[in-house]
Amino acid sequence: MNEIIELRHLQNTDYEAVKAAMLQAYPQMGSYWRREQLARLVTIFPEGQFVVTVNNEVVAAALSLIVDHAKLANDHTFQQVTGDYTFSTHDPAGDTLYGIEVFVVPAMRGRRLARRLYDARKELCERLNLRAINFGARIAGYHAYQDTLSPKEYVRQVKDRAIVDPALNFQLANDFHPVRVLRNYLPGDEASGDYALLMEWDNMLYDTRPVPPVAQKTQVRLGLVQWQMRLYDGLDDMFQQVEYFVDALASYRADFALFPELFHGPLMAETNELAEIDAIRKLSQFSDEILARFTKLAVQYHINIITGSMPVVGDDGHLLNVGYLCRRNGSVERYEKIHVTPNEAKYWALRGGTRLQTFDTDCGPIGVLICYDSEFPELARLLADQGMNILFIPFLTDTQTAYSRVRHCAQARAIENECYVAMAGSVGNLPRVKNMDIQYAQSAVLTPCDFAFPNTGVKSEATPNTEMILVTDVDLTILDRLRHSGSVQNLRNRRHDIYQLSAAEMMPKH
């Protein structure tokens, strides 16, 4: 059973679960927030309180307030910043998000759950247009050095990696920096020598002009993998390269990682002596394991992964070309290639799928069309009618002419449907794999063509035929403006009185 990991806001009904988790996280201290205290936080600042659940069990949490930085004493204590634990210091008109709690139960540490909580705080800080995030950080390893090092020198040696302090190393790696040393921040904290560090993360998007809060995520970071076809020594060897790219994109805080169609084709080199139809059948035996590994990586690196595609044997015994959306909360959705090319039908006996739908994500609704499907405008239009903002196209093309068909059609889909299109393909040669000898690709992020977008409709593009990643930010608010006040409005100006498009039997209702 796949673990379902969810980051959501704290609710009053979570109290007993949060209490139990805190007692696990602080077994020696035995401390936990009281029911009335958490209820107060939920009342005065619900959007600032987060929990992480694994299969609906609370395993981590982060609590915070908004304070006025000008009123924050330089050498304050935890008791002072929380208003003697009453949270009377919370100021909705303040300019700083102040973290008062972060914990992860011991059994779930090392799985990047704290990073999810930190990222959630950063996004909240940006949405509310706050200048920074602050919190008082314990330096639990300092007691072993307090006779020989000052707190300032201890921090310097941690930065220089002469001393390992897991908590401080994690905070530094997540772009927090120490502002000052706080004395007696938590009285009785002997492990920290009664010291703490005031840590700060600066919001580079902070605007001193009044800006209304944004209700939902509008800036989405896309990560495209332009994959080099090379021979691998089995699945483990190939997934070292897969994880390398996922790790790289996650380090840039990408929301999505897109892999190409049939990117694992090199594994067919092991069965190259077989006929093409038998070799692709053998390749399908890896599909379940590949899905399981992608699902794990999506959770581990906190990134939504679009797995490209892979052959899967359908219920009727026929071979389909399918892919998966592996969300970062552990849930999985499947998409199918609807149209197979004449070559795929002839040499691999692939059949076209029947399922088409949009997928809800934490970045809004998206759609996925595999390669040849992008050349059929009806599919993208059906997805647009269900609210799609971003269309992902994993593709595999051998020649530049084949690539140009996909590229030009992808650009048309962006214009017709007033959406972003992200397309990723493979490059290189496979001399030991039949029917996959050569590949040509130039991955890209494409846009509609109007004044708010690049004149060419190209947001970014990779170097042709070179292995690389492409990281690109897209703004969903621009799409909304385009659809209501663009120079042309392709979705709005359709003549429903004389033509209609329907796929009632194919698409699930949302």
PDB file of N, CA and C in Angstrom, residues 90-157:
ATOM      1  N   HIS A  90       0.256  38.156  18.497  1.00  0.00           N
ATOM      2  CA  HIS A  90      -0.105  37.996  17.082  1.00  0.00           C
ATOM      3  C   HIS A  90      -0.722  39.285  16.558  1.00  0.00           C
ATOM      4  N   ASP A  91      -0.169  39.784  15.457  1.00  0.00           N
ATOM      5  CA  ASP A  91      -0.614  41.049  14.862  1.00  0.00           C
ATOM      6  C   ASP A  91      -0.853  40.841  13.372  1.00  0.00           C
ATOM      7  N   PRO A  92      -2.109  40.741  12.948  1.00  0.00           N
ATOM      8  CA  PRO A  92      -2.391  40.535  11.515  1.00  0.00           C
ATOM      9  C   PRO A  92      -1.799  41.607  10.619  1.00  0.00           C
ATOM     10  N   ALA A  93      -1.540  42.792  11.192  1.00  0.00           N
ATOM     11  CA  ALA A  93      -0.948  43.874  10.405  1.00  0.00           C
ATOM     12  C   ALA A  93       0.574  43.876  10.497  1.00  0.00           C
ATOM     13  N   GLY A  94       1.154  42.882  11.155  1.00  0.00           N
ATOM     14  CA  GLY A  94       2.602  42.825  11.293  1.00  0.00           C
ATOM     15  C   GLY A  94       3.300  42.487   9.987  1.00  0.00           C
ATOM     16  N   ASP A  95       4.636  42.411  10.040  1.00  0.00           N
ATOM     17  CA  ASP A  95       5.410  42.213   8.813  1.00  0.00           C
ATOM     18  C   ASP A  95       6.320  40.993   8.852  1.00  0.00           C
ATOM     19  N   THR A  96       6.221  40.182   9.908  1.00  0.00           N
ATOM     20  CA  THR A  96       7.137  39.049  10.064  1.00  0.00           C
ATOM     21  C   THR A  96       6.375  37.801  10.489  1.00  0.00           C
ATOM     22  N   LEU A  97       6.648  36.691   9.817  1.00  0.00           N
ATOM     23  CA  LEU A  97       6.098  35.403  10.218  1.00  0.00           C
ATOM     24  C   LEU A  97       7.061  34.792  11.227  1.00  0.00           C
ATOM     25  N   TYR A  98       6.556  34.522  12.430  1.00  0.00           N
ATOM     26  CA  TYR A  98       7.423  34.010  13.493  1.00  0.00           C
ATOM     27  C   TYR A  98       7.043  32.569  13.806  1.00  0.00           C
ATOM     28  N   GLY A  99       7.993  31.657  13.623  1.00  0.00           N
ATOM     29  CA  GLY A  99       7.750  30.252  13.902  1.00  0.00           C
ATOM     30  C   GLY A  99       7.888  29.947  15.380  1.00  0.00           C
ATOM     31  N   ILE A 100       6.861  29.334  15.956  1.00  0.00           N
ATOM     32  CA  ILE A 100       6.920  29.013  17.380  1.00  0.00           C
ATOM     33  C   ILE A 100       7.014  27.515  17.629  1.00  0.00           C
ATOM     34  N   GLU A 101       6.898  26.719  16.589  1.00  0.00           N
ATOM     35  CA  GLU A 101       6.983  25.266  16.767  1.00  0.00           C
ATOM     36  C   GLU A 101       7.213  24.577  15.437  1.00  0.00           C
ATOM     37  N   VAL A 102       8.132  23.622  15.428  1.00  0.00           N
ATOM     38  CA  VAL A 102       8.287  22.657  14.344  1.00  0.00           C
ATOM     39  C   VAL A 102       8.719  21.343  14.970  1.00  0.00           C
ATOM     40  N   PHE A 103       8.042  20.276  14.649  1.00  0.00           N
ATOM     41  CA  PHE A 103       8.484  18.971  15.122  1.00  0.00           C
ATOM     42  C   PHE A 103       8.099  17.892  14.129  1.00  0.00           C
ATOM     43  N   VAL A 104       8.871  16.809  14.139  1.00  0.00           N
ATOM     44  CA  VAL A 104       8.614  15.605  13.358  1.00  0.00           C
ATOM     45  C   VAL A 104       8.819  14.424  14.280  1.00  0.00           C
ATOM     46  N   VAL A 105       7.908  13.477  14.298  1.00  0.00           N
ATOM     47  CA  VAL A 105       8.072  12.311  15.176  1.00  0.00           C
ATOM     48  C   VAL A 105       9.310  11.535  14.744  1.00  0.00           C
ATOM     49  N   PRO A 106      10.017  10.917  15.681  1.00  0.00           N
ATOM     50  CA  PRO A 106      11.292  10.255  15.345  1.00  0.00           C
ATOM     51  C   PRO A 106      11.194   9.239  14.216  1.00  0.00           C
ATOM     52  N   ALA A 107      10.111   8.480  14.147  1.00  0.00           N
ATOM     53  CA  ALA A 107      10.004   7.432  13.129  1.00  0.00           C
ATOM     54  C   ALA A 107       9.925   7.991  11.720  1.00  0.00           C
ATOM     55  N   MET A 108       9.588   9.275  11.584  1.00  0.00           N
ATOM     56  CA  MET A 108       9.410   9.872  10.265  1.00  0.00           C
ATOM     57  C   MET A 108      10.522  10.858   9.906  1.00  0.00           C
ATOM     58  N   ARG A 109      11.560  10.930  10.725  1.00  0.00           N
ATOM     59  CA  ARG A 109      12.648  11.851  10.421  1.00  0.00           C
ATOM     60  C   ARG A 109      13.509  11.299   9.295  1.00  0.00           C
ATOM     61  N   GLY A 110      14.143  12.196   8.570  1.00  0.00           N
ATOM     62  CA  GLY A 110      14.951  11.798   7.423  1.00  0.00           C
ATOM     63  C   GLY A 110      14.144  11.617   6.156  1.00  0.00           C
ATOM     64  N   ARG A 111      12.854  12.042   6.169  1.00  0.00           N
ATOM     65  CA  ARG A 111      11.999  11.859   4.996  1.00  0.00           C
ATOM     66  C   ARG A 111      11.545  13.206   4.428  1.00  0.00           C
ATOM     67  N   ARG A 112      12.261  14.263   4.777  1.00  0.00           N
ATOM     68  CA  ARG A 112      12.041  15.605   4.229  1.00  0.00           C
ATOM     69  C   ARG A 112      10.682  16.189   4.603  1.00  0.00           C
ATOM     70  N   LEU A 113      10.102  15.736   5.697  1.00  0.00           N
ATOM     71  CA  LEU A 113       8.827  16.308   6.133  1.00  0.00           C
ATOM     72  C   LEU A 113       9.033  17.720   6.677  1.00  0.00           C
ATOM     73  N   ALA A 114      10.138  17.937   7.380  1.00  0.00           N
ATOM     74  CA  ALA A 114      10.420  19.278   7.880  1.00  0.00           C
ATOM     75  C   ALA A 114      10.606  20.254   6.724  1.00  0.00           C
ATOM     76  N   ARG A 115      11.201  19.776   5.657  1.00  0.00           N
ATOM     77  CA  ARG A 115      11.378  20.655   4.493  1.00  0.00           C
ATOM     78  C   ARG A 115      10.023  21.066   3.917  1.00  0.00           C
ATOM     79  N   ARG A 116       9.061  20.156   3.900  1.00  0.00           N
ATOM     80  CA  ARG A 116       7.719  20.512   3.429  1.00  0.00           C
ATOM     81  C   ARG A 116       7.133  21.634   4.286  1.00  0.00           C
ATOM     82  N   LEU A 117       7.317  21.513   5.597  1.00  0.00           N
ATOM     83  CA  LEU A 117       6.783  22.527   6.494  1.00  0.00           C
ATOM     84  C   LEU A 117       7.490  23.868   6.281  1.00  0.00           C
ATOM     85  N   TYR A 118       8.805  23.835   6.108  1.00  0.00           N
ATOM     86  CA  TYR A 118       9.541  25.075   5.855  1.00  0.00           C
ATOM     87  C   TYR A 118       9.092  25.707   4.539  1.00  0.00           C
ATOM     88  N   ASP A 119       8.925  24.878   3.504  1.00  0.00           N
ATOM     89  CA  ASP A 119       8.487  25.408   2.212  1.00  0.00           C
ATOM     90  C   ASP A 119       7.084  26.001   2.310  1.00  0.00           C
ATOM     91  N   ALA A 120       6.216  25.363   3.097  1.00  0.00           N
ATOM     92  CA  ALA A 120       4.862  25.885   3.273  1.00  0.00           C
ATOM     93  C   ALA A 120       4.898  27.255   3.943  1.00  0.00           C
ATOM     94  N   ARG A 121       5.773  27.409   4.918  1.00  0.00           N
ATOM     95  CA  ARG A 121       5.922  28.711   5.569  1.00  0.00           C
ATOM     96  C   ARG A 121       6.439  29.767   4.589  1.00  0.00           C
ATOM     97  N   LYS A 122       7.406  29.374   3.763  1.00  0.00           N
ATOM     98  CA  LYS A 122       7.951  30.341   2.805  1.00  0.00           C
ATOM     99  C   LYS A 122       6.866  30.798   1.821  1.00  0.00           C
ATOM    100  N   GLU A 123       6.078  29.847   1.324  1.00  0.00           N
ATOM    101  CA  GLU A 123       5.003  30.216   0.397  1.00  0.00           C
ATOM    102  C   GLU A 123       3.975  31.109   1.087  1.00  0.00           C
ATOM    103  N   LEU A 124       3.670  30.818   2.352  1.00  0.00           N
ATOM    104  CA  LEU A 124       2.729  31.663   3.105  1.00  0.00           C
ATOM    105  C   LEU A 124       3.300  33.061   3.277  1.00  0.00           C
ATOM    106  N   CYS A 125       4.573  33.150   3.612  1.00  0.00           N
ATOM    107  CA  CYS A 125       5.234  34.445   3.780  1.00  0.00           C
ATOM    108  C   CYS A 125       5.149  35.267   2.498  1.00  0.00           C
ATOM    109  N   GLU A 126       5.360  34.613   1.361  1.00  0.00           N
ATOM    110  CA  GLU A 126       5.277  35.318   0.080  1.00  0.00           C
ATOM    111  C   GLU A 126       3.847  35.732  -0.229  1.00  0.00           C
ATOM    112  N   ARG A 127       2.887  34.841   0.021  1.00  0.00           N
ATOM    113  CA  ARG A 127       1.493  35.165  -0.281  1.00  0.00           C
ATOM    114  C   ARG A 127       0.980  36.330   0.550  1.00  0.00           C
ATOM    115  N   LEU A 128       1.411  36.396   1.818  1.00  0.00           N
ATOM    116  CA  LEU A 128       0.946  37.453   2.709  1.00  0.00           C
ATOM    117  C   LEU A 128       1.813  38.698   2.623  1.00  0.00           C
ATOM    118  N   ASN A 129       2.820  38.667   1.755  1.00  0.00           N
ATOM    119  CA  ASN A 129       3.721  39.799   1.565  1.00  0.00           C
ATOM    120  C   ASN A 129       4.343  40.238   2.889  1.00  0.00           C
ATOM    121  N   LEU A 130       4.949  39.291   3.595  1.00  0.00           N
ATOM    122  CA  LEU A 130       5.661  39.575   4.839  1.00  0.00           C
ATOM    123  C   LEU A 130       7.152  39.671   4.546  1.00  0.00           C
ATOM    124  N   ARG A 131       7.853  40.476   5.321  1.00  0.00           N
ATOM    125  CA  ARG A 131       9.265  40.766   5.016  1.00  0.00           C
ATOM    126  C   ARG A 131      10.183  39.581   5.246  1.00  0.00           C
ATOM    127  N   ALA A 132       9.836  38.715   6.225  1.00  0.00           N
ATOM    128  CA  ALA A 132      10.769  37.647   6.573  1.00  0.00           C
ATOM    129  C   ALA A 132      10.069  36.604   7.439  1.00  0.00           C
ATOM    130  N   ILE A 133      10.774  35.498   7.641  1.00  0.00           N
ATOM    131  CA  ILE A 133      10.408  34.489   8.628  1.00  0.00           C
ATOM    132  C   ILE A 133      11.495  34.494   9.698  1.00  0.00           C
ATOM    133  N   ASN A 134      11.104  34.526  10.956  1.00  0.00           N
ATOM    134  CA  ASN A 134      12.029  34.418  12.075  1.00  0.00           C
ATOM    135  C   ASN A 134      11.613  33.262  12.986  1.00  0.00           C
ATOM    136  N   PHE A 135      12.568  32.707  13.672  1.00  0.00           N
ATOM    137  CA  PHE A 135      12.261  31.801  14.784  1.00  0.00           C
ATOM    138  C   PHE A 135      13.508  31.659  15.652  1.00  0.00           C
ATOM    139  N   GLY A 136      13.291  31.300  16.901  1.00  0.00           N
ATOM    140  CA  GLY A 136      14.397  31.034  17.806  1.00  0.00           C
ATOM    141  C   GLY A 136      14.784  29.575  17.713  1.00  0.00           C
ATOM    142  N   ALA A 137      16.019  29.302  17.336  1.00  0.00           N
ATOM    143  CA  ALA A 137      16.471  27.931  17.110  1.00  0.00           C
ATOM    144  C   ALA A 137      17.358  27.463  18.259  1.00  0.00           C
ATOM    145  N   ARG A 138      17.004  26.343  18.852  1.00  0.00           N
ATOM    146  CA  ARG A 138      17.868  25.719  19.836  1.00  0.00           C
ATOM    147  C   ARG A 138      19.168  25.267  19.161  1.00  0.00           C
ATOM    148  N   ILE A 139      20.251  25.294  19.901  1.00  0.00           N
ATOM    149  CA  ILE A 139      21.531  24.755  19.411  1.00  0.00           C
ATOM    150  C   ILE A 139      21.910  23.622  20.371  1.00  0.00           C
ATOM    151  N   ALA A 140      21.192  22.513  20.189  1.00  0.00           N
ATOM    152  CA  ALA A 140      21.236  21.436  21.172  1.00  0.00           C
ATOM    153  C   ALA A 140      22.607  20.778  21.298  1.00  0.00           C
ATOM    154  N   GLY A 141      23.479  20.995  20.329  1.00  0.00           N
ATOM    155  CA  GLY A 141      24.810  20.407  20.428  1.00  0.00           C
ATOM    156  C   GLY A 141      25.829  21.304  21.108  1.00  0.00           C
ATOM    157  N   TYR A 142      25.432  22.521  21.478  1.00  0.00           N
ATOM    158  CA  TYR A 142      26.400  23.498  21.989  1.00  0.00           C
ATOM    159  C   TYR A 142      26.964  23.115  23.355  1.00  0.00           C
ATOM    160  N   HIS A 143      26.194  22.390  24.175  1.00  0.00           N
ATOM    161  CA  HIS A 143      26.649  22.084  25.530  1.00  0.00           C
ATOM    162  C   HIS A 143      28.006  21.362  25.536  1.00  0.00           C
ATOM    163  N   ALA A 144      28.279  20.620  24.462  1.00  0.00           N
ATOM    164  CA  ALA A 144      29.545  19.873  24.409  1.00  0.00           C
ATOM    165  C   ALA A 144      30.732  20.783  24.102  1.00  0.00           C
ATOM    166  N   TYR A 145      30.477  22.028  23.730  1.00  0.00           N
ATOM    167  CA  TYR A 145      31.555  22.941  23.323  1.00  0.00           C
ATOM    168  C   TYR A 145      31.552  24.243  24.106  1.00  0.00           C
ATOM    169  N   GLN A 146      30.603  24.430  25.037  1.00  0.00           N
ATOM    170  CA  GLN A 146      30.438  25.749  25.655  1.00  0.00           C
ATOM    171  C   GLN A 146      31.629  26.161  26.521  1.00  0.00           C
ATOM    172  N   ASP A 147      32.446  25.195  26.956  1.00  0.00           N
ATOM    173  CA  ASP A 147      33.616  25.557  27.762  1.00  0.00           C
ATOM    174  C   ASP A 147      34.752  26.097  26.909  1.00  0.00           C
ATOM    175  N   THR A 148      34.705  25.829  25.603  1.00  0.00           N
ATOM    176  CA  THR A 148      35.819  26.239  24.733  1.00  0.00           C
ATOM    177  C   THR A 148      35.398  27.193  23.617  1.00  0.00           C
ATOM    178  N   LEU A 149      34.108  27.222  23.284  1.00  0.00           N
ATOM    179  CA  LEU A 149      33.658  28.059  22.173  1.00  0.00           C
ATOM    180  C   LEU A 149      32.521  28.973  22.597  1.00  0.00           C
ATOM    181  N   SER A 150      32.533  30.178  22.081  1.00  0.00           N
ATOM    182  CA  SER A 150      31.376  31.059  22.248  1.00  0.00           C
ATOM    183  C   SER A 150      30.283  30.601  21.279  1.00  0.00           C
ATOM    184  N   PRO A 151      29.014  30.975  21.504  1.00  0.00           N
ATOM    185  CA  PRO A 151      27.968  30.603  20.548  1.00  0.00           C
ATOM    186  C   PRO A 151      28.289  31.054  19.134  1.00  0.00           C
ATOM    187  N   LYS A 152      28.863  32.251  18.996  1.00  0.00           N
ATOM    188  CA  LYS A 152      29.206  32.768  17.666  1.00  0.00           C
ATOM    189  C   LYS A 152      30.250  31.881  17.007  1.00  0.00           C
ATOM    190  N   GLU A 153      31.270  31.457  17.761  1.00  0.00           N
ATOM    191  CA  GLU A 153      32.311  30.606  17.199  1.00  0.00           C
ATOM    192  C   GLU A 153      31.762  29.219  16.875  1.00  0.00           C
ATOM    193  N   TYR A 154      30.834  28.751  17.701  1.00  0.00           N
ATOM    194  CA  TYR A 154      30.200  27.458  17.440  1.00  0.00           C
ATOM    195  C   TYR A 154      29.462  27.491  16.107  1.00  0.00           C
ATOM    196  N   VAL A 155      28.722  28.558  15.853  1.00  0.00           N
ATOM    197  CA  VAL A 155      27.992  28.692  14.593  1.00  0.00           C
ATOM    198  C   VAL A 155      28.959  28.732  13.428  1.00  0.00           C
ATOM    199  N   ARG A 156      30.062  29.464  13.602  1.00  0.00           N
ATOM    200  CA  ARG A 156      31.032  29.557  12.505  1.00  0.00           C
ATOM    201  C   ARG A 156      31.598  28.184  12.161  1.00  0.00           C
ATOM    202  N   GLN A 157      31.891  27.385  13.175  1.00  0.00           N
ATOM    203  CA  GLN A 157      32.463  26.064  12.905  1.00  0.00           C
ATOM    204  C   GLN A 157      31.426  25.111  12.304  1.00  0.00           C
TER     205      GLN A 157
END
